[in-house]
Short mmCIF file of C-alpha atoms and ligand atoms in Angstrom, two decimals:
data_model
loop_
_atom_site.label_atom_id
_atom_site.label_comp_id
_atom_site.label_asym_id
_atom_site.label_seq_id
_atom_site.Cartn_x
_atom_site.Cartn_y
_atom_site.Cartn_z
CA UNK A 203 1.93 39.89 -4.38
CA UNK A 204 3.14 37.15 -6.73
CA UNK A 205 3.09 39.69 -9.55
CA UNK A 206 6.82 40.26 -9.64
CA UNK A 207 7.96 36.67 -9.35
CA UNK A 208 9.49 35.13 -12.45
CA UNK A 209 7.55 32.22 -13.88
CA UNK A 210 8.99 28.72 -14.13
CA UNK A 211 7.39 25.72 -15.78
CA UNK A 212 8.24 22.08 -16.20
CA UNK A 213 6.52 18.94 -17.43
CA UNK A 214 7.19 15.45 -16.16
CA UNK A 215 6.31 12.43 -18.22
CA UNK A 216 4.55 9.72 -16.21
CA UNK A 217 6.51 6.95 -17.84
CA UNK A 218 8.45 5.28 -15.07
CA UNK A 219 8.83 5.36 -11.33
CA UNK A 220 10.55 8.19 -9.50
CA UNK A 221 13.89 7.08 -8.12
CA UNK A 222 16.13 8.00 -5.23
CA UNK A 223 18.32 9.54 -7.94
CA UNK A 224 15.66 11.99 -9.08
CA UNK A 225 14.76 12.80 -5.49
CA UNK A 226 18.26 13.52 -4.16
CA UNK A 227 19.44 14.99 -7.45
CA UNK A 228 16.52 17.27 -8.18
CA UNK A 229 13.08 17.09 -6.60
CA UNK A 230 14.39 17.64 -3.09
CA UNK A 231 15.42 21.16 -4.11
CA UNK A 232 12.18 22.07 -5.79
CA UNK A 233 10.17 22.96 -2.69
CA UNK A 234 12.31 26.02 -2.03
CA UNK A 235 11.96 27.26 -5.62
CA UNK A 236 8.43 28.34 -4.89
CA UNK A 237 9.76 31.13 -2.67
CA UNK A 238 11.55 32.71 -5.60
CA UNK A 239 9.46 31.68 -8.62
CA UNK A 240 5.86 31.24 -9.62
CA UNK A 241 6.10 27.53 -10.47
CA UNK A 242 3.98 25.36 -12.75
CA UNK A 243 4.48 21.60 -12.89
CA UNK A 244 2.34 19.25 -14.88
CA UNK A 245 2.15 15.52 -15.47
CA UNK A 246 2.73 15.19 -19.23
CA UNK A 247 0.25 12.41 -19.89
CA UNK A 248 -0.37 13.47 -23.51
CA UNK A 249 3.33 13.14 -24.18
CA UNK A 250 3.37 9.68 -22.64
CA UNK A 251 1.02 8.50 -25.40
CA UNK A 252 3.76 8.84 -28.01
CA UNK A 253 4.94 5.42 -26.89
CA UNK A 254 2.51 2.58 -26.30
CA UNK A 255 1.09 2.59 -22.77
CA UNK A 256 -1.05 0.19 -20.83
CA UNK A 257 -4.11 2.39 -20.08
CA UNK A 258 -4.57 1.29 -16.46
CA UNK A 259 -0.87 1.73 -15.75
CA UNK A 260 -0.75 5.16 -17.33
CA UNK A 261 -3.72 6.32 -15.26
CA UNK A 262 -2.26 4.98 -12.04
CA UNK A 263 1.23 6.30 -12.72
CA UNK A 264 -0.03 9.77 -13.54
CA UNK A 265 -1.81 10.04 -10.21
CA UNK A 266 0.97 8.31 -8.33
CA UNK A 267 3.52 10.67 -9.75
CA UNK A 268 1.45 13.65 -8.71
CA UNK A 269 1.00 12.22 -5.20
CA UNK A 270 4.73 11.57 -4.95
CA UNK A 271 5.68 15.08 -5.98
CA UNK A 272 3.42 16.52 -3.31
CA UNK A 273 4.87 14.07 -0.79
CA UNK A 274 8.37 15.21 -1.80
CA UNK A 275 7.49 18.71 -0.65
CA UNK A 276 5.90 20.43 -3.64
CA UNK A 277 3.18 22.30 -1.83
CA UNK A 278 0.06 22.54 -4.01
CA UNK A 279 -0.81 25.84 -2.33
CA UNK A 280 2.47 27.39 -3.40
CA UNK A 281 2.87 25.71 -6.79
CA UNK A 282 0.46 25.08 -9.64
CA UNK A 283 0.31 21.31 -10.06
CA UNK A 284 -1.88 19.74 -12.70
CA UNK A 285 -2.41 17.04 -15.30
CA UNK A 286 -1.64 18.13 -18.85
CA UNK A 287 -4.73 16.59 -20.48
CA UNK A 288 -7.00 18.45 -18.04
CA UNK A 289 -6.05 21.76 -19.62
CA UNK A 290 -7.37 21.54 -23.17
CA UNK A 291 -5.36 24.50 -24.36
CA UNK A 292 -2.23 22.30 -24.55
CA UNK A 293 -3.64 20.12 -27.30
CA UNK A 294 -5.19 23.12 -29.05
CA UNK A 295 -2.09 25.28 -29.12
CA UNK A 296 -0.11 22.13 -29.93
CA UNK A 297 -2.04 21.84 -33.19
CA UNK A 298 -1.54 25.47 -34.08
CA UNK A 299 2.19 25.34 -33.39
CA UNK A 300 2.46 22.23 -35.53
CA UNK A 301 1.64 24.53 -38.38
CA UNK A 302 4.56 26.80 -37.47
CA UNK A 303 7.16 24.10 -36.88
CA UNK A 304 9.06 22.84 -39.89
CA UNK A 305 9.42 19.25 -41.00
CA UNK A 306 13.17 19.80 -41.22
CA UNK A 307 13.37 21.11 -37.67
CA UNK A 308 11.45 18.18 -36.28
CA UNK A 309 13.58 15.75 -38.30
CA UNK A 310 16.72 17.07 -36.63
CA UNK A 311 15.59 16.37 -33.06
CA UNK A 312 17.95 13.83 -31.56
CA UNK A 313 15.29 12.50 -29.21
CA UNK A 314 13.09 11.70 -32.21
CA UNK A 315 15.95 9.88 -33.88
CA UNK A 316 16.77 7.90 -30.72
CA UNK A 317 13.18 7.03 -30.01
CA UNK A 318 12.47 5.97 -33.58
CA UNK A 319 15.32 3.52 -33.29
CA UNK A 320 14.00 2.19 -30.01
CA UNK A 321 10.37 1.98 -31.17
CA UNK A 322 10.90 0.99 -34.79
CA UNK A 323 7.46 -0.62 -34.94
CA UNK A 324 5.66 2.51 -33.71
CA UNK A 325 7.14 5.64 -35.25
CA UNK A 326 3.90 7.58 -35.03
CA UNK A 327 3.09 11.17 -35.90
CA UNK A 328 2.93 12.13 -32.24
CA UNK A 329 6.50 11.01 -31.68
CA UNK A 330 7.53 13.25 -34.55
CA UNK A 331 5.55 16.33 -33.50
CA UNK A 332 6.26 15.87 -29.78
CA UNK A 333 8.34 19.10 -29.70
CA UNK A 334 5.44 21.23 -31.01
CA UNK A 335 3.26 20.02 -28.17
CA UNK A 336 6.09 20.72 -25.76
CA UNK A 337 6.42 24.21 -27.22
CA UNK A 338 2.71 24.72 -26.59
CA UNK A 339 3.05 23.43 -23.01
CA UNK A 340 5.67 26.04 -22.41
CA UNK A 341 4.49 29.07 -24.35
CA UNK A 342 0.94 28.97 -22.96
CA UNK A 343 2.26 30.09 -19.57
CA UNK A 344 4.69 32.77 -20.80
CA UNK A 345 7.40 31.44 -18.48
CA UNK A 346 10.79 33.03 -17.95
CA UNK A 347 12.51 29.73 -17.24
CA UNK A 348 12.11 26.09 -18.18
CA UNK A 349 14.21 23.77 -16.02
CA UNK A 350 15.24 20.80 -18.14
CA UNK A 351 17.91 18.18 -18.29
CA UNK A 352 20.41 17.96 -21.12
CA UNK A 353 18.21 15.66 -23.17
CA UNK A 354 15.49 18.32 -23.42
CA UNK A 355 17.61 21.38 -24.21
CA UNK A 356 17.19 20.94 -27.94
CA UNK A 357 13.40 21.00 -27.50
CA UNK A 358 13.58 24.25 -25.55
CA UNK A 359 15.77 25.74 -28.29
CA UNK A 360 13.15 24.74 -30.85
CA UNK A 361 10.45 26.28 -28.66
CA UNK A 362 12.35 29.56 -28.73
CA UNK A 363 12.69 29.40 -32.52
CA UNK A 364 8.98 28.72 -32.97
CA UNK A 365 8.07 31.53 -30.57
CA UNK A 366 10.33 33.97 -32.46
CA UNK A 367 8.83 32.89 -35.75
CA UNK A 368 5.30 33.42 -34.47
CA UNK A 369 6.14 36.78 -32.89
CA UNK A 370 7.74 37.97 -36.12
CA UNK A 371 4.67 37.06 -38.12
CA UNK A 372 1.99 38.36 -35.76
CA UNK A 373 3.66 40.71 -33.28
CA UNK A 374 4.65 40.08 -29.65
CA UNK A 375 2.61 37.10 -28.49
CA UNK A 376 4.93 34.75 -26.65
CA UNK A 377 7.63 35.44 -24.11
CA UNK A 378 10.88 33.79 -25.17
CA UNK A 379 11.76 31.33 -22.40
CA UNK A 380 15.26 30.52 -21.18
CA UNK A 381 16.39 27.01 -20.34
CA UNK A 382 17.20 26.87 -16.63
CA UNK A 383 20.00 24.65 -15.50
CA UNK A 384 18.94 23.52 -12.07
CA UNK A 385 21.31 23.32 -9.17
CA UNK A 386 22.22 19.65 -9.09
CA UNK A 387 22.06 17.86 -5.83
CA UNK A 388 23.63 14.46 -5.51
CA UNK A 389 24.40 12.63 -8.73
CA UNK A 390 23.20 9.17 -7.77
CA UNK A 391 24.51 6.20 -9.73
CA UNK A 392 23.17 2.69 -10.19
CA UNK A 393 23.99 0.51 -7.18
CA UNK A 394 25.10 -2.41 -9.32
CA UNK A 395 26.76 -0.36 -12.05
CA UNK A 396 28.13 2.74 -10.34
CA UNK A 397 29.46 4.18 -13.59
CA UNK A 398 25.98 4.77 -15.01
CA UNK A 399 23.23 6.98 -13.66
CA UNK A 400 20.39 5.50 -11.61
CA UNK A 401 17.78 5.52 -14.33
CA UNK A 402 14.10 6.15 -14.23
CA UNK A 403 13.07 3.51 -16.70
CA UNK A 404 15.47 0.65 -16.19
CA UNK A 405 13.13 -2.15 -15.27
CA UNK A 406 15.64 -4.56 -13.87
CA UNK A 407 15.42 -2.82 -10.58
CA UNK A 408 18.12 -4.16 -8.29
CA UNK A 409 20.50 -1.31 -8.92
CA UNK A 410 17.93 1.38 -8.42
CA UNK A 411 15.78 2.51 -5.54
CA UNK A 412 12.33 3.88 -6.28
CA UNK A 413 10.53 6.16 -3.86
CA UNK A 414 7.84 3.59 -3.18
CA UNK A 415 10.26 0.73 -2.36
CA UNK A 416 9.54 -1.01 0.93
CA UNK A 417 12.23 -0.77 3.64
CA UNK A 418 13.16 -4.45 3.29
CA UNK A 419 13.68 -4.03 -0.46
CA UNK A 420 15.82 -0.96 0.09
CA UNK A 421 17.98 -2.83 2.60
CA UNK A 422 18.34 -5.83 0.30
CA UNK A 423 19.46 -3.64 -2.60
CA UNK A 424 22.00 -1.76 -0.48
CA UNK A 425 23.43 -4.98 0.93
CA UNK A 426 24.08 -6.09 -2.64
CA UNK A 427 25.50 -2.76 -3.80
CA UNK A 428 28.79 -2.98 -5.67
CA UNK A 429 31.87 -1.71 -3.81
CA UNK A 430 35.45 -2.93 -4.48
CA UNK A 431 37.96 -5.37 -3.07
CA UNK A 432 39.90 -3.00 -0.81
CA UNK A 433 40.16 -4.08 2.81
CA UNK A 434 41.68 -2.43 5.85
CA UNK A 435 41.07 0.47 8.18
CA UNK A 436 40.30 3.13 5.60
CA UNK A 437 38.44 1.36 2.82
CA UNK A 438 35.53 3.79 3.22
CA UNK A 439 37.06 6.88 1.62
CA UNK A 440 35.98 9.25 -1.10
CA UNK A 441 37.84 8.52 -4.37
CA UNK A 442 35.29 8.64 -7.17
CA UNK A 443 37.61 7.58 -10.03
CA UNK A 444 39.23 4.75 -8.23
CA UNK A 445 36.27 3.63 -6.09
CA UNK A 446 33.05 4.62 -7.87
CA UNK A 447 30.80 2.26 -5.92
CA UNK A 448 31.97 3.49 -2.52
CA UNK A 449 31.87 7.11 -3.67
CA UNK A 450 28.29 6.67 -4.78
CA UNK A 451 27.28 5.18 -1.44
CA UNK A 452 29.06 7.99 0.40
CA UNK A 453 27.30 10.53 -1.70
CA UNK A 454 23.92 8.99 -0.94
CA UNK A 455 24.74 8.79 2.75
CA UNK A 456 25.91 12.42 2.79
CA UNK A 457 22.72 13.56 1.07
CA UNK A 458 20.49 11.62 3.47
CA UNK A 459 22.28 12.51 6.71
CA UNK A 460 23.86 15.90 5.99
CA UNK A 461 27.27 14.54 7.00
CA UNK A 462 30.46 15.53 5.17
CA UNK A 463 32.79 13.01 3.50
CA UNK A 464 35.37 13.57 6.26
CA UNK A 465 32.81 12.79 8.91
CA UNK A 466 31.74 9.68 7.05
CA UNK A 467 35.33 8.47 6.66
CA UNK A 468 35.88 8.96 10.38
CA UNK A 469 32.64 7.24 11.28
CA UNK A 470 33.56 4.08 9.36
CA UNK A 471 37.27 3.87 10.09
CA UNK A 472 38.06 0.31 11.00
CA UNK A 473 34.75 -1.00 9.72
CA UNK A 474 34.19 -3.05 6.60
CA UNK A 475 31.83 -2.43 3.74
CA UNK A 476 29.14 -4.64 5.32
CA UNK A 477 28.46 -2.25 8.19
CA UNK A 478 28.77 0.76 5.92
CA UNK A 479 26.23 -0.52 3.42
CA UNK A 480 23.74 -1.22 6.18
CA UNK A 481 24.13 2.30 7.53
CA UNK A 482 23.60 3.79 4.08
CA UNK A 483 20.53 1.61 3.52
CA UNK A 484 19.06 2.67 6.85
CA UNK A 485 19.61 6.36 6.11
CA UNK A 486 17.75 5.91 2.83
CA UNK A 487 14.92 4.00 4.49
CA UNK A 488 14.45 6.86 6.97
CA UNK A 489 14.67 9.52 4.26
CA UNK A 490 12.06 7.86 2.08
CA UNK A 491 9.72 6.58 4.78
CA UNK A 492 7.73 9.82 5.28
CA UNK A 493 7.55 10.38 1.52
CA UNK A 494 6.26 6.89 0.83
CA UNK A 495 3.73 7.03 3.64
CA UNK A 496 2.42 10.41 2.61
CA UNK A 497 2.12 9.43 -1.05
CA UNK A 498 0.25 6.27 -0.05
CA UNK A 499 -2.13 8.33 2.04
CA UNK A 500 -2.92 10.57 -0.92
CA UNK A 501 -3.38 7.60 -3.25
CA UNK A 502 -6.02 6.21 -0.91
CA UNK A 503 -7.80 9.53 -0.64
CA UNK A 504 -9.47 9.95 -4.01
CA UNK A 505 -11.30 13.08 -2.93
CA UNK A 506 -8.03 14.77 -2.03
CA UNK A 507 -6.37 13.93 -5.32
CA UNK A 508 -9.37 14.98 -7.35
CA UNK A 509 -9.58 18.31 -5.55
CA UNK A 510 -5.86 18.81 -6.06
CA UNK A 511 -6.13 18.14 -9.81
CA UNK A 512 -9.17 20.36 -10.17
CA UNK A 513 -7.69 23.34 -8.35
CA UNK A 514 -4.43 23.03 -10.25
CA UNK A 515 -6.11 22.73 -13.63
CA UNK A 516 -8.34 25.73 -12.92
CA UNK A 517 -5.38 27.92 -12.02
CA UNK A 518 -3.47 26.73 -15.08
CA UNK A 519 -6.42 27.07 -17.41
CA UNK A 520 -6.96 30.68 -16.52
CA UNK A 521 -3.48 31.62 -17.75
CA UNK A 522 -3.37 29.15 -20.64
CA UNK A 523 -6.69 30.25 -22.10
CA UNK A 524 -5.62 33.87 -22.14
CA UNK A 525 -2.66 33.01 -24.35
CA UNK A 526 -4.73 30.68 -26.51
CA UNK A 527 -7.38 33.33 -27.17
CA UNK A 528 -4.71 35.77 -28.27
CA UNK A 529 -3.23 33.21 -30.63
CA UNK A 530 -6.58 32.23 -32.14
CA UNK A 531 -7.31 35.84 -32.86
CA UNK A 532 -3.90 36.56 -34.35
CA UNK A 533 -3.93 33.65 -36.77
CA UNK A 534 -7.41 34.52 -37.99
CA UNK A 535 -9.79 32.06 -36.36
CA UNK A 536 -13.34 33.36 -35.97
CA UNK A 537 -14.18 34.03 -32.33
CA UNK A 538 -16.83 31.67 -31.02
CA UNK A 539 -19.90 33.43 -29.71
CA UNK A 540 -21.74 31.39 -27.13
N1 LIG B 1490 9.73 16.33 -22.81
C1 LIG B 1490 9.96 16.31 -21.39
C2 LIG B 1490 10.66 15.01 -21.01
O1 LIG B 1490 10.64 14.06 -21.76
C3 LIG B 1490 8.66 16.44 -20.65
C4 LIG B 1490 7.95 17.69 -21.00
C5 LIG B 1490 6.80 17.80 -21.71
C6 LIG B 1490 8.35 19.02 -20.65
N2 LIG B 1490 6.44 19.09 -21.84
C7 LIG B 1490 7.34 19.87 -21.20
C8 LIG B 1490 9.43 19.56 -19.94
C9 LIG B 1490 7.44 21.25 -21.07
C10 LIG B 1490 9.50 20.95 -19.80
C11 LIG B 1490 8.51 21.79 -20.35
O2 LIG B 1490 11.23 14.94 -19.95
#
């Protein structure tokens, strides 16, 4: 019955904590995608190795991220959720596609250039060939759509070029995927610097809320959130250019409560920022509470997580291996007889 659904695939690098920004801006809308698409999501642990990781942290974060996605509503019965390194075909096709991706193409990737600047002491081969592995991640599943942010569009373009190149050499093998621009939910900004996005990997922490933050930490951060110096009856009003801090808080409050900006303005008429910030903090605490509790439950239940990973990897492997076998044959590798 899933036969006619279009396929969608995305990888998420376990290199940082999930924030309120990624939840309200994106993940919150992913549960409903499964009705329309056949969705694959994997934790891109192999990609995380391109920058130096603490092994224990990487292991914990990979599982935590998976648990958090499920807690955010990604139903493992309706989506295929797995860990990249569990499906060997990724690394295998990654090698093959390395041989069909040009040095010049890889040299032009802006993410490679940025990351080489940031990690000048560790410009390793994996950082350079990252896009070939990403192409393999994608092409193995023959997806129609790859939802990515702006920073990854260039990699999807390269994936399409590599797929075309391969298809031209060997005949139709890979479906050419389209980048998918997801419907954006709230665009949540840093609480202390409301002109920049709430980032995943900013370690300072006081301007960003992560999904696992305790209620008291959430409240503390919201009480310190930057607003402006306006006073008077109507200081809580939506004017993003003039009052970015307040607009950000209103946006968060709207996303957590379902209220409109007009309703919020009415609700806080005659009240100062103090009361407003507390209300926003409380709405966030209540939004995140069930997610945090559910993710913690999964993290304690090793059997559940293991079963989840195994089932997901088995489903993924079935599709991935089909593509890999085709590719091996086309490029001239001798079939293994066992
Ligand atoms: N490169 C992506 C990022 O940094 C993660 C990723 C790895 C990915 N493989 C993918 C995304 C395949 C989409 C499809 O965010």
